[in-house]
Coordinates of C-alpha atoms in Angstrom, one line a residue:
L1 CA 22.7 -7.6 25.3
C2 CA 23.3 -11.5 24.5
C3 CA 21.3 -13.0 21.3
C4 CA 18.1 -14.0 23.3
E5 CA 17.8 -10.6 25.4
Y6 CA 15.8 -7.5 24.7
V7 CA 15.0 -4.4 26.1
D8 CA 11.0 -4.5 26.2
R9 CA 8.3 -2.0 25.3
R10 CA 8.9 -0.7 28.9
G11 CA 12.2 -0.6 29.0
R12 CA 13.3 -3.7 31.0
R13 CA 15.5 -6.4 30.2
N14 CA 14.4 -9.2 29.1
H15 CA 15.3 -12.9 28.1
L16 CA 13.0 -15.0 25.2
A17 CA 13.2 -17.8 27.7
A18 CA 10.8 -15.8 29.8
C19 CA 8.6 -14.5 26.9
C20 CA 5.1 -16.6 28.5
C21 CA 6.0 -15.5 32.0
D22 CA 4.5 -12.3 34.0
C23 CA 1.7 -12.3 31.2
E24 CA -0.9 -10.1 33.8
E25 CA -3.3 -8.6 30.6
L26 CA -3.6 -12.4 29.1
D27 CA -4.1 -14.3 32.6
D28 CA -6.7 -11.5 33.8
G29 CA -8.3 -11.9 30.0
C30 CA -8.5 -15.7 30.3
D31 CA -10.0 -15.4 33.8
R32 CA -12.8 -13.3 32.5
W33 CA -13.1 -15.3 29.8
L34 CA -13.9 -18.4 31.6
T35 CA -16.2 -17.0 33.8
C36 CA -18.0 -15.0 31.1
K37 CA -17.2 -11.5 32.5
S38 CA -16.4 -8.8 29.9
L39 CA -12.9 -7.7 29.2
P40 CA -12.4 -4.2 30.5
P41 CA -11.4 -1.3 28.1
G42 CA -8.4 -1.6 26.0
A43 CA -7.4 -5.3 27.6
L44 CA -7.5 -6.7 23.7
E45 CA -4.8 -3.7 22.9
R46 CA -2.9 -4.2 26.0
I47 CA -2.2 -8.6 25.1
A48 CA -1.7 -7.6 21.6
D49 CA 0.7 -4.8 22.6
T50 CA 2.8 -7.6 24.7
I51 CA 2.1 -10.5 22.1
A52 CA 4.1 -8.2 19.3
D53 CA 6.7 -6.9 21.7
R54 CA 8.0 -10.8 22.6
L55 CA 7.7 -11.5 19.2
R56 CA 10.9 -11.9 17.9
V57 CA 14.3 -14.1 17.1
P58 CA 17.4 -14.0 18.2
W59 CA 20.4 -12.2 17.0
F60 CA 23.7 -11.3 17.5
S61 CA 23.4 -7.9 19.3
G62 CA 20.0 -9.1 20.8
A63 CA 16.7 -10.8 19.9
V64 CA 14.9 -8.7 17.0
K65 CA 11.6 -7.9 16.6
I66 CA 9.4 -9.3 14.0
N67 CA 6.4 -7.1 12.7
V68 CA 3.3 -9.2 13.5
S69 CA 2.0 -8.3 9.6
L70 CA 4.8 -10.2 8.0
V71 CA 3.8 -13.3 9.7
P72 CA 0.0 -14.0 8.2
P73 CA 1.0 -13.7 4.3
L74 CA 4.0 -16.4 4.9
V75 CA 2.0 -19.0 6.5
L76 CA -1.7 -18.7 5.2
L77 CA -0.8 -17.8 1.6
P78 CA 0.7 -21.4 1.0
V79 CA -1.5 -23.5 3.0
L80 CA -4.3 -22.1 1.4
L81 CA -3.6 -22.4 -2.1
H82 CA -2.4 -26.2 -1.8
V83 CA -6.2 -26.6 0.4
A84 CA -7.6 -24.8 -2.9
A85 CA -6.1 -27.2 -5.3
L86 CA -7.8 -30.1 -3.4
H87 CA -11.2 -29.6 -5.2
F88 CA -12.6 -27.1 -7.4
L89 CA -15.3 -26.4 -4.8
L90 CA -12.5 -25.4 -2.5
G91 CA -10.7 -23.6 -4.6
L92 CA -13.8 -21.6 -5.6
I93 CA -14.8 -20.7 -2.0
I94 CA -11.0 -19.6 -0.8
L95 CA -10.1 -17.9 -4.0
T96 CA -13.4 -15.5 -3.7
S97 CA -12.8 -14.9 -0.2
L98 CA -9.4 -14.2 0.1
P99 CA -9.8 -10.6 -1.7
V100 CA -12.6 -9.8 0.8
V101 CA -10.5 -10.8 3.3
V102 CA -7.8 -8.3 2.3
L103 CA -10.1 -5.4 1.4
W104 CA -11.7 -5.6 4.7
Y105 CA -8.3 -5.5 6.5
Y106 CA -7.7 -2.6 4.3
Y107 CA -10.6 -1.0 5.8
L108 CA -9.4 -1.9 9.1
T109 CA -6.0 -0.8 9.0
H110 CA -7.0 2.3 6.6
R111 CA -10.1 3.9 9.8
R112 CA -7.7 3.6 12.4
K113 CA -5.1 5.3 10.2
E114 CA -2.2 2.4 11.4
R115 CA 0.5 1.8 8.8
T116 CA 1.0 -2.1 8.2
L117 CA 3.7 -4.1 6.2
F118 CA 0.9 -6.9 5.6
F119 CA 0.4 -5.6 1.9
L120 CA 4.0 -5.2 1.3
S121 CA 4.8 -8.7 2.5
L122 CA 1.7 -10.2 0.9
G123 CA 2.4 -9.0 -2.5
L124 CA 6.0 -9.7 -1.8
F125 CA 5.4 -13.6 -0.8
S126 CA 3.2 -13.6 -3.8
L127 CA 5.9 -13.0 -6.3
G128 CA 8.3 -15.0 -5.1
Y129 CA 6.0 -17.7 -4.0
M130 CA 4.2 -17.9 -7.5
Y131 CA 8.1 -17.8 -9.1
Y132 CA 8.7 -21.0 -7.4
V133 CA 5.7 -23.1 -8.2
F134 CA 6.4 -21.7 -12.1
L135 CA 10.0 -23.4 -11.9
R136 CA 8.7 -26.2 -10.4
E137 CA 5.5 -27.3 -11.5
V138 CA 5.4 -25.8 -14.9
V139 CA 9.2 -25.9 -15.8
P140 CA 9.6 -29.6 -15.3
R141 CA 6.9 -30.7 -18.2
G142 CA 9.3 -29.9 -21.0
H143 CA 6.8 -27.0 -22.6
V144 CA 8.6 -23.9 -21.8
E145 CA 11.8 -22.5 -23.1
Y146 CA 14.8 -21.7 -21.5
S147 CA 14.7 -18.1 -23.4
Q148 CA 10.9 -17.7 -21.7
V149 CA 12.2 -18.8 -18.7
V150 CA 15.3 -16.3 -18.8
A151 CA 12.2 -13.2 -20.4
L152 CA 10.5 -14.1 -17.0
T153 CA 12.9 -13.5 -14.8
C154 CA 14.4 -10.3 -16.3
G155 CA 10.4 -9.3 -16.0
L156 CA 10.5 -10.4 -12.6
I157 CA 14.2 -8.5 -11.7
L158 CA 12.6 -5.3 -13.5
M159 CA 9.9 -5.0 -11.5
L160 CA 12.1 -5.4 -8.3
A161 CA 14.5 -2.7 -9.2
A162 CA 11.3 -0.2 -10.0
L163 CA 9.8 -1.0 -6.6
S164 CA 12.7 -0.6 -4.6
R165 CA 12.8 2.8 -6.8
A166 CA 9.9 3.6 -5.8
K167 CA 10.3 3.0 -1.6
K168 CA 12.6 5.7 -1.7
D169 CA 11.9 9.6 -0.7
P170 CA 8.4 10.4 -2.7
G171 CA 9.8 13.9 -1.8
Y172 CA 8.7 15.0 1.6
L173 CA 9.0 18.1 2.8
P174 CA 12.2 19.2 5.5
I175 CA 10.7 20.2 8.1
P176 CA 12.3 23.5 9.7
A177 CA 14.7 22.6 12.6
G178 CA 13.2 23.5 16.2
N179 CA 9.6 22.7 15.1
E180 CA 9.6 19.3 16.1
K181 CA 6.9 19.8 19.0
P182 CA 3.8 21.7 17.2
S183 CA 3.4 25.3 18.0
H184 CA -0.1 27.3 17.2
Q185 CA 1.7 30.7 17.8
G186 CA 1.6 33.0 15.0
L187 CA -1.1 31.1 12.9
P188 CA -4.3 32.7 10.9
N189 CA -6.9 33.0 13.4
K190 CA -9.3 31.5 11.0
S191 CA -12.1 28.5 11.7
V192 CA -12.1 25.7 9.0
R193 CA -14.1 22.9 8.3
G194 CA -12.8 19.4 9.3
S195 CA -13.1 16.6 7.2
S196 CA -12.9 12.8 8.0
S197 CA -9.7 12.2 5.2
G198 CA -7.4 14.4 7.3
L199 CA -6.6 16.2 3.9
H200 CA -6.4 19.7 3.0
G201 CA -8.1 21.2 -0.1
I202 CA -6.2 21.8 -3.2
S203 CA -4.2 25.2 -3.4
G204 CA -4.6 27.7 -5.6
A205 CA -8.6 26.8 -5.7
A206 CA -11.0 29.4 -5.7
S207 CA -12.1 31.3 -3.1
S208 CA -15.6 29.7 -2.8
R209 CA -13.9 26.2 -2.5
A210 CA -11.4 27.5 0.4
V211 CA -12.9 26.9 3.4
N212 CA -14.7 23.9 1.9
G213 CA -11.4 22.4 0.7
E214 CA -9.9 22.3 3.8
A215 CA -9.2 19.6 6.4
K216 CA -8.9 19.9 10.3
G217 CA -5.3 21.0 11.4
Y218 CA -4.6 23.2 8.6
C219 CA -5.2 26.8 7.2
R220 CA -4.9 29.1 4.8
M221 CA -2.3 31.4 5.1
S222 CA -3.1 34.0 1.9
A223 CA -4.3 36.8 3.9
E224 CA -0.7 37.0 5.1
Q225 CA 0.9 36.4 1.8
P226 CA 1.9 38.7 -0.8
E227 CA -0.7 39.0 -3.5
G228 CA -0.7 36.3 -6.0
V229 CA 1.1 34.4 -3.4
K230 CA -1.5 31.4 -2.6
K231 CA 0.3 28.4 -0.3
D232 CA -0.7 26.3 2.3
W233 CA 0.3 26.4 6.5
C234 CA 0.9 22.6 7.6
T235 CA 0.3 23.1 11.6
K236 CA 1.4 19.4 11.7
C237 CA 5.1 20.0 10.2
Q238 CA 4.9 23.7 10.6
L239 CA 5.8 25.0 7.3
V240 CA 4.4 26.6 4.1
R241 CA 3.9 23.9 1.5
P242 CA 3.9 24.7 -1.8
A243 CA 0.9 23.9 -5.0
R244 CA -0.4 20.4 -4.7
A245 CA 1.9 19.2 -1.8
G246 CA -0.1 17.3 1.1
H247 CA 0.3 15.7 4.1
C248 CA -0.5 12.4 4.8
R249 CA -1.6 11.2 7.8
L250 CA -0.3 7.6 7.8
C251 CA 3.2 8.7 7.0
G252 CA 2.9 12.4 9.4
R253 CA 4.4 14.2 6.7
C254 CA 4.3 16.7 4.4
V255 CA 5.0 15.4 0.5
R256 CA 5.5 17.3 -3.1
R257 CA 2.9 17.0 -5.3
L258 CA 1.0 14.1 -2.9
D259 CA -1.1 11.5 -5.3
H260 CA -1.5 8.8 -2.3
H261 CA -0.5 6.5 0.3
C262 CA -0.1 3.5 -1.1
V263 CA -0.5 0.3 1.0
W264 CA 1.2 -1.9 -1.3
I265 CA 4.2 -0.1 -1.2
N266 CA 4.2 1.0 2.5
S267 CA 4.6 4.5 1.2
C268 CA 3.8 7.3 -0.4
V269 CA 3.5 8.0 -3.9
G270 CA 4.6 11.4 -4.4
E271 CA 6.7 13.7 -7.5
Q272 CA 9.9 11.4 -6.7
N273 CA 8.6 8.7 -6.5
H274 CA 5.6 8.2 -9.4
Q275 CA 7.4 7.5 -12.4
A276 CA 9.2 4.2 -10.6
F277 CA 5.9 3.4 -9.3
I278 CA 4.1 3.6 -12.3
L279 CA 7.0 1.8 -14.0
A280 CA 6.9 -1.0 -10.9
L281 CA 3.1 -1.4 -11.8
S282 CA 3.8 -1.7 -15.6
F283 CA 6.4 -4.3 -15.4
F284 CA 4.1 -6.5 -12.7
M285 CA 1.4 -6.0 -15.9
L286 CA 3.6 -7.5 -18.2
T287 CA 5.8 -9.8 -16.3
A288 CA 2.2 -11.7 -14.2
V289 CA 0.4 -11.5 -17.8
Y290 CA 3.4 -13.7 -19.4
G291 CA 3.7 -16.2 -16.6
I292 CA 0.3 -16.8 -16.6
T293 CA 0.2 -17.2 -20.5
L294 CA 3.5 -19.8 -20.4
T295 CA 1.3 -21.5 -17.4
L296 CA -2.6 -22.0 -19.2
H297 CA -0.3 -23.4 -22.5
T298 CA 1.3 -25.7 -20.2
I299 CA -1.5 -27.1 -18.8
C300 CA -4.1 -26.7 -20.7
R301 CA -2.4 -27.6 -24.2
G302 CA -4.6 -26.6 -27.5
R303 CA -6.7 -23.7 -26.2
T304 CA -6.5 -19.5 -26.0
P305 CA -5.2 -18.5 -22.7
F306 CA -8.3 -16.7 -21.8
V307 CA -10.5 -20.0 -23.0
A308 CA -8.3 -21.8 -20.7
L309 CA -8.7 -19.6 -18.0
L310 CA -12.4 -20.2 -17.9
Y311 CA -12.9 -23.9 -18.8
C312 CA -9.6 -26.6 -18.6
P313 CA -11.2 -30.0 -18.2
G314 CA -7.9 -31.9 -17.1
A315 CA -6.5 -29.0 -14.4
Y316 CA -7.6 -31.3 -11.9
S317 CA -6.3 -34.5 -13.3
D318 CA -3.4 -34.7 -10.8
Y319 CA -2.6 -32.5 -7.6
S320 CA 0.8 -30.3 -9.8
S321 CA -1.7 -29.6 -12.5
A322 CA -4.5 -28.6 -10.0
L323 CA -1.8 -26.6 -7.9
S324 CA -0.6 -24.5 -10.9
F325 CA -4.3 -24.1 -12.5
T326 CA -5.3 -22.5 -9.0
C327 CA -2.1 -20.6 -8.9
V328 CA -2.7 -19.4 -12.1
W329 CA -6.0 -17.8 -10.8
Y330 CA -4.6 -16.3 -8.0
C331 CA -2.2 -14.2 -10.1
A332 CA -5.1 -13.4 -12.3
I333 CA -7.3 -11.9 -9.4
V334 CA -4.6 -9.7 -8.6
T335 CA -3.3 -9.0 -11.6
A336 CA -7.3 -7.4 -12.7
G337 CA -6.7 -5.6 -9.1
M338 CA -3.6 -4.0 -10.0
G339 CA -4.7 -3.4 -13.7
Y340 CA -7.1 -1.2 -12.4
I341 CA -5.0 0.6 -10.2
L342 CA -2.6 1.4 -13.4
L343 CA -5.7 1.8 -15.2
I344 CA -6.7 4.9 -13.2
Q345 CA -3.1 5.9 -12.5
L346 CA -2.7 6.2 -16.7
L347 CA -6.3 8.1 -16.9
N348 CA -5.3 10.9 -13.7
I349 CA -2.1 11.2 -15.5
S350 CA -3.3 12.1 -18.8
Y351 CA -5.7 14.8 -16.6
N352 CA -3.4 15.9 -14.9
V353 CA -4.7 15.1 -11.4
T354 CA -3.8 13.2 -8.5
E355 CA -5.7 10.8 -6.9
R356 CA -5.8 12.9 -3.9
E357 CA -7.1 16.5 -5.6
A358 CA -9.8 13.8 -7.3
R359 CA -11.2 13.1 -4.1
L360 CA -11.1 16.6 -2.4
A361 CA -13.0 17.8 -5.9
L362 CA -15.3 14.5 -5.2
R363 CA -16.1 15.6 -1.8
D364 CA -16.2 19.4 -2.7
N365 CA -18.7 18.6 -5.9
T366 CA -15.9 20.9 -8.3
G367 CA -14.9 17.7 -10.7
R368 CA -15.9 16.9 -13.8
R369 CA -17.0 13.0 -13.8
L370 CA -15.3 11.7 -17.8
L371 CA -15.0 8.3 -18.9
G372 CA -17.9 6.7 -16.7
G373 CA -16.3 8.0 -13.5
L374 CA -12.8 6.3 -13.4
V375 CA -11.4 10.0 -14.1
I376 CA -12.2 12.8 -12.7
D377 CA -11.6 16.4 -14.2
T378 CA -11.2 19.3 -11.8
G379 CA -9.6 21.3 -15.0
Q380 CA -6.8 23.4 -12.8
Y381 CA -3.6 21.9 -13.8
N382 CA -4.9 20.2 -17.5
R383 CA -3.0 21.6 -20.1
G384 CA -4.1 18.8 -23.0
L385 CA -2.8 15.0 -23.3
L386 CA 1.0 15.5 -24.1
C387 CA 1.7 18.6 -22.3
N388 CA 0.3 16.3 -19.2
W389 CA 2.5 13.4 -20.0
G390 CA 5.3 15.8 -20.8
H391 CA 4.4 16.7 -17.3
F392 CA 4.8 14.1 -16.1
L393 CA 7.8 12.4 -17.5
S394 CA 9.7 15.4 -16.0
L395 CA 8.7 15.2 -12.4
G396 CA 11.5 14.7 -10.0
S397 CA 14.0 15.6 -13.2
S398 CA 15.5 18.8 -11.2
P399 CA 15.7 19.6 -7.5
P400 CA 12.4 21.8 -6.8
Q401 CA 13.1 25.5 -6.0
R402 CA 12.5 26.5 -2.6
S403 CA 11.1 30.4 -2.3
A404 CA 11.1 32.6 0.5
E405 CA 8.0 31.3 1.4
D406 CA 8.8 27.8 1.4
I407 CA 11.2 28.4 4.6
V408 CA 9.6 29.1 7.7

């Protein structure tokens, strides 16, 4: 392949110059729209697949496909922030609607069980663009010292390093050889109750919760296992899972001590990367709060950061100050959301409960709501604050022991 050629989704050789040719789905859709006719079922999906397949850039070994979900943050975020800096009311409307749009897109992808790079792209590009605005608009005013810029940069680098570690293997269970194609032979003939969450019950639960704790596609093997051994059989991965492991319906893999699938890192949070995930959130909070404080001290001098965030009379006196103030508010909204996620994570660690176990306990009505409902205590693994944190800090320190029941 030359730099402008590629193999399309149908296995045919194509060229970038012909990206607008042979568009039957799009032509048919336009004809039906002009004649006020309804589209046939699946027409929009086929059009979207065609556009996604042809969105490519030239490369040495052939045109490289661009993920469509990466594009909107790169284009819309700078445009919206610059428009919001034109007037106070525009900023209020845009900064209010942005979280609503992000939550709507999260609900849409989560409902369809789709993996997307939109949130990871939005997070990384937001960090880079906020840092660019800080260096371009805030530092030249002369109120930020060189050591403060270095400290902010170091915090950003440490956060990215922790994020890179969190993107690695969360603790996937190895799929047994020869089990790529799911087989239902040899599984216990036991009816289970399906659930919309796609997750099974907590391992080691009481027999009264065994049926209600199951999800569609999973079943218990306690009847076939020796006394005292309670493990879960995953019909998707065809393996026996250890306690607290779970199957991620987005990644399609079983993960040791599965906490949740985080859309912001586009990966699961499990036994091997949970510490790095908490570290990345902590560095982000410290760096974001420090950057917001430095910016507000520069554009709203003489006021505390909290007061300046709510009342800064000279913020819209010039476009540079308005853009900096708009970015501060955008950072404050994102920081508040990430702060809530970090708070829930810290509380869950203190009670030694994962996010997945908390959801299942709420569904089965087996957990206790504490601290106004911020944390759900299942009482199954809670051994006290110090022991719980000691257990969390020891995660991933040694390779997991594989018993005979784990090998299928």
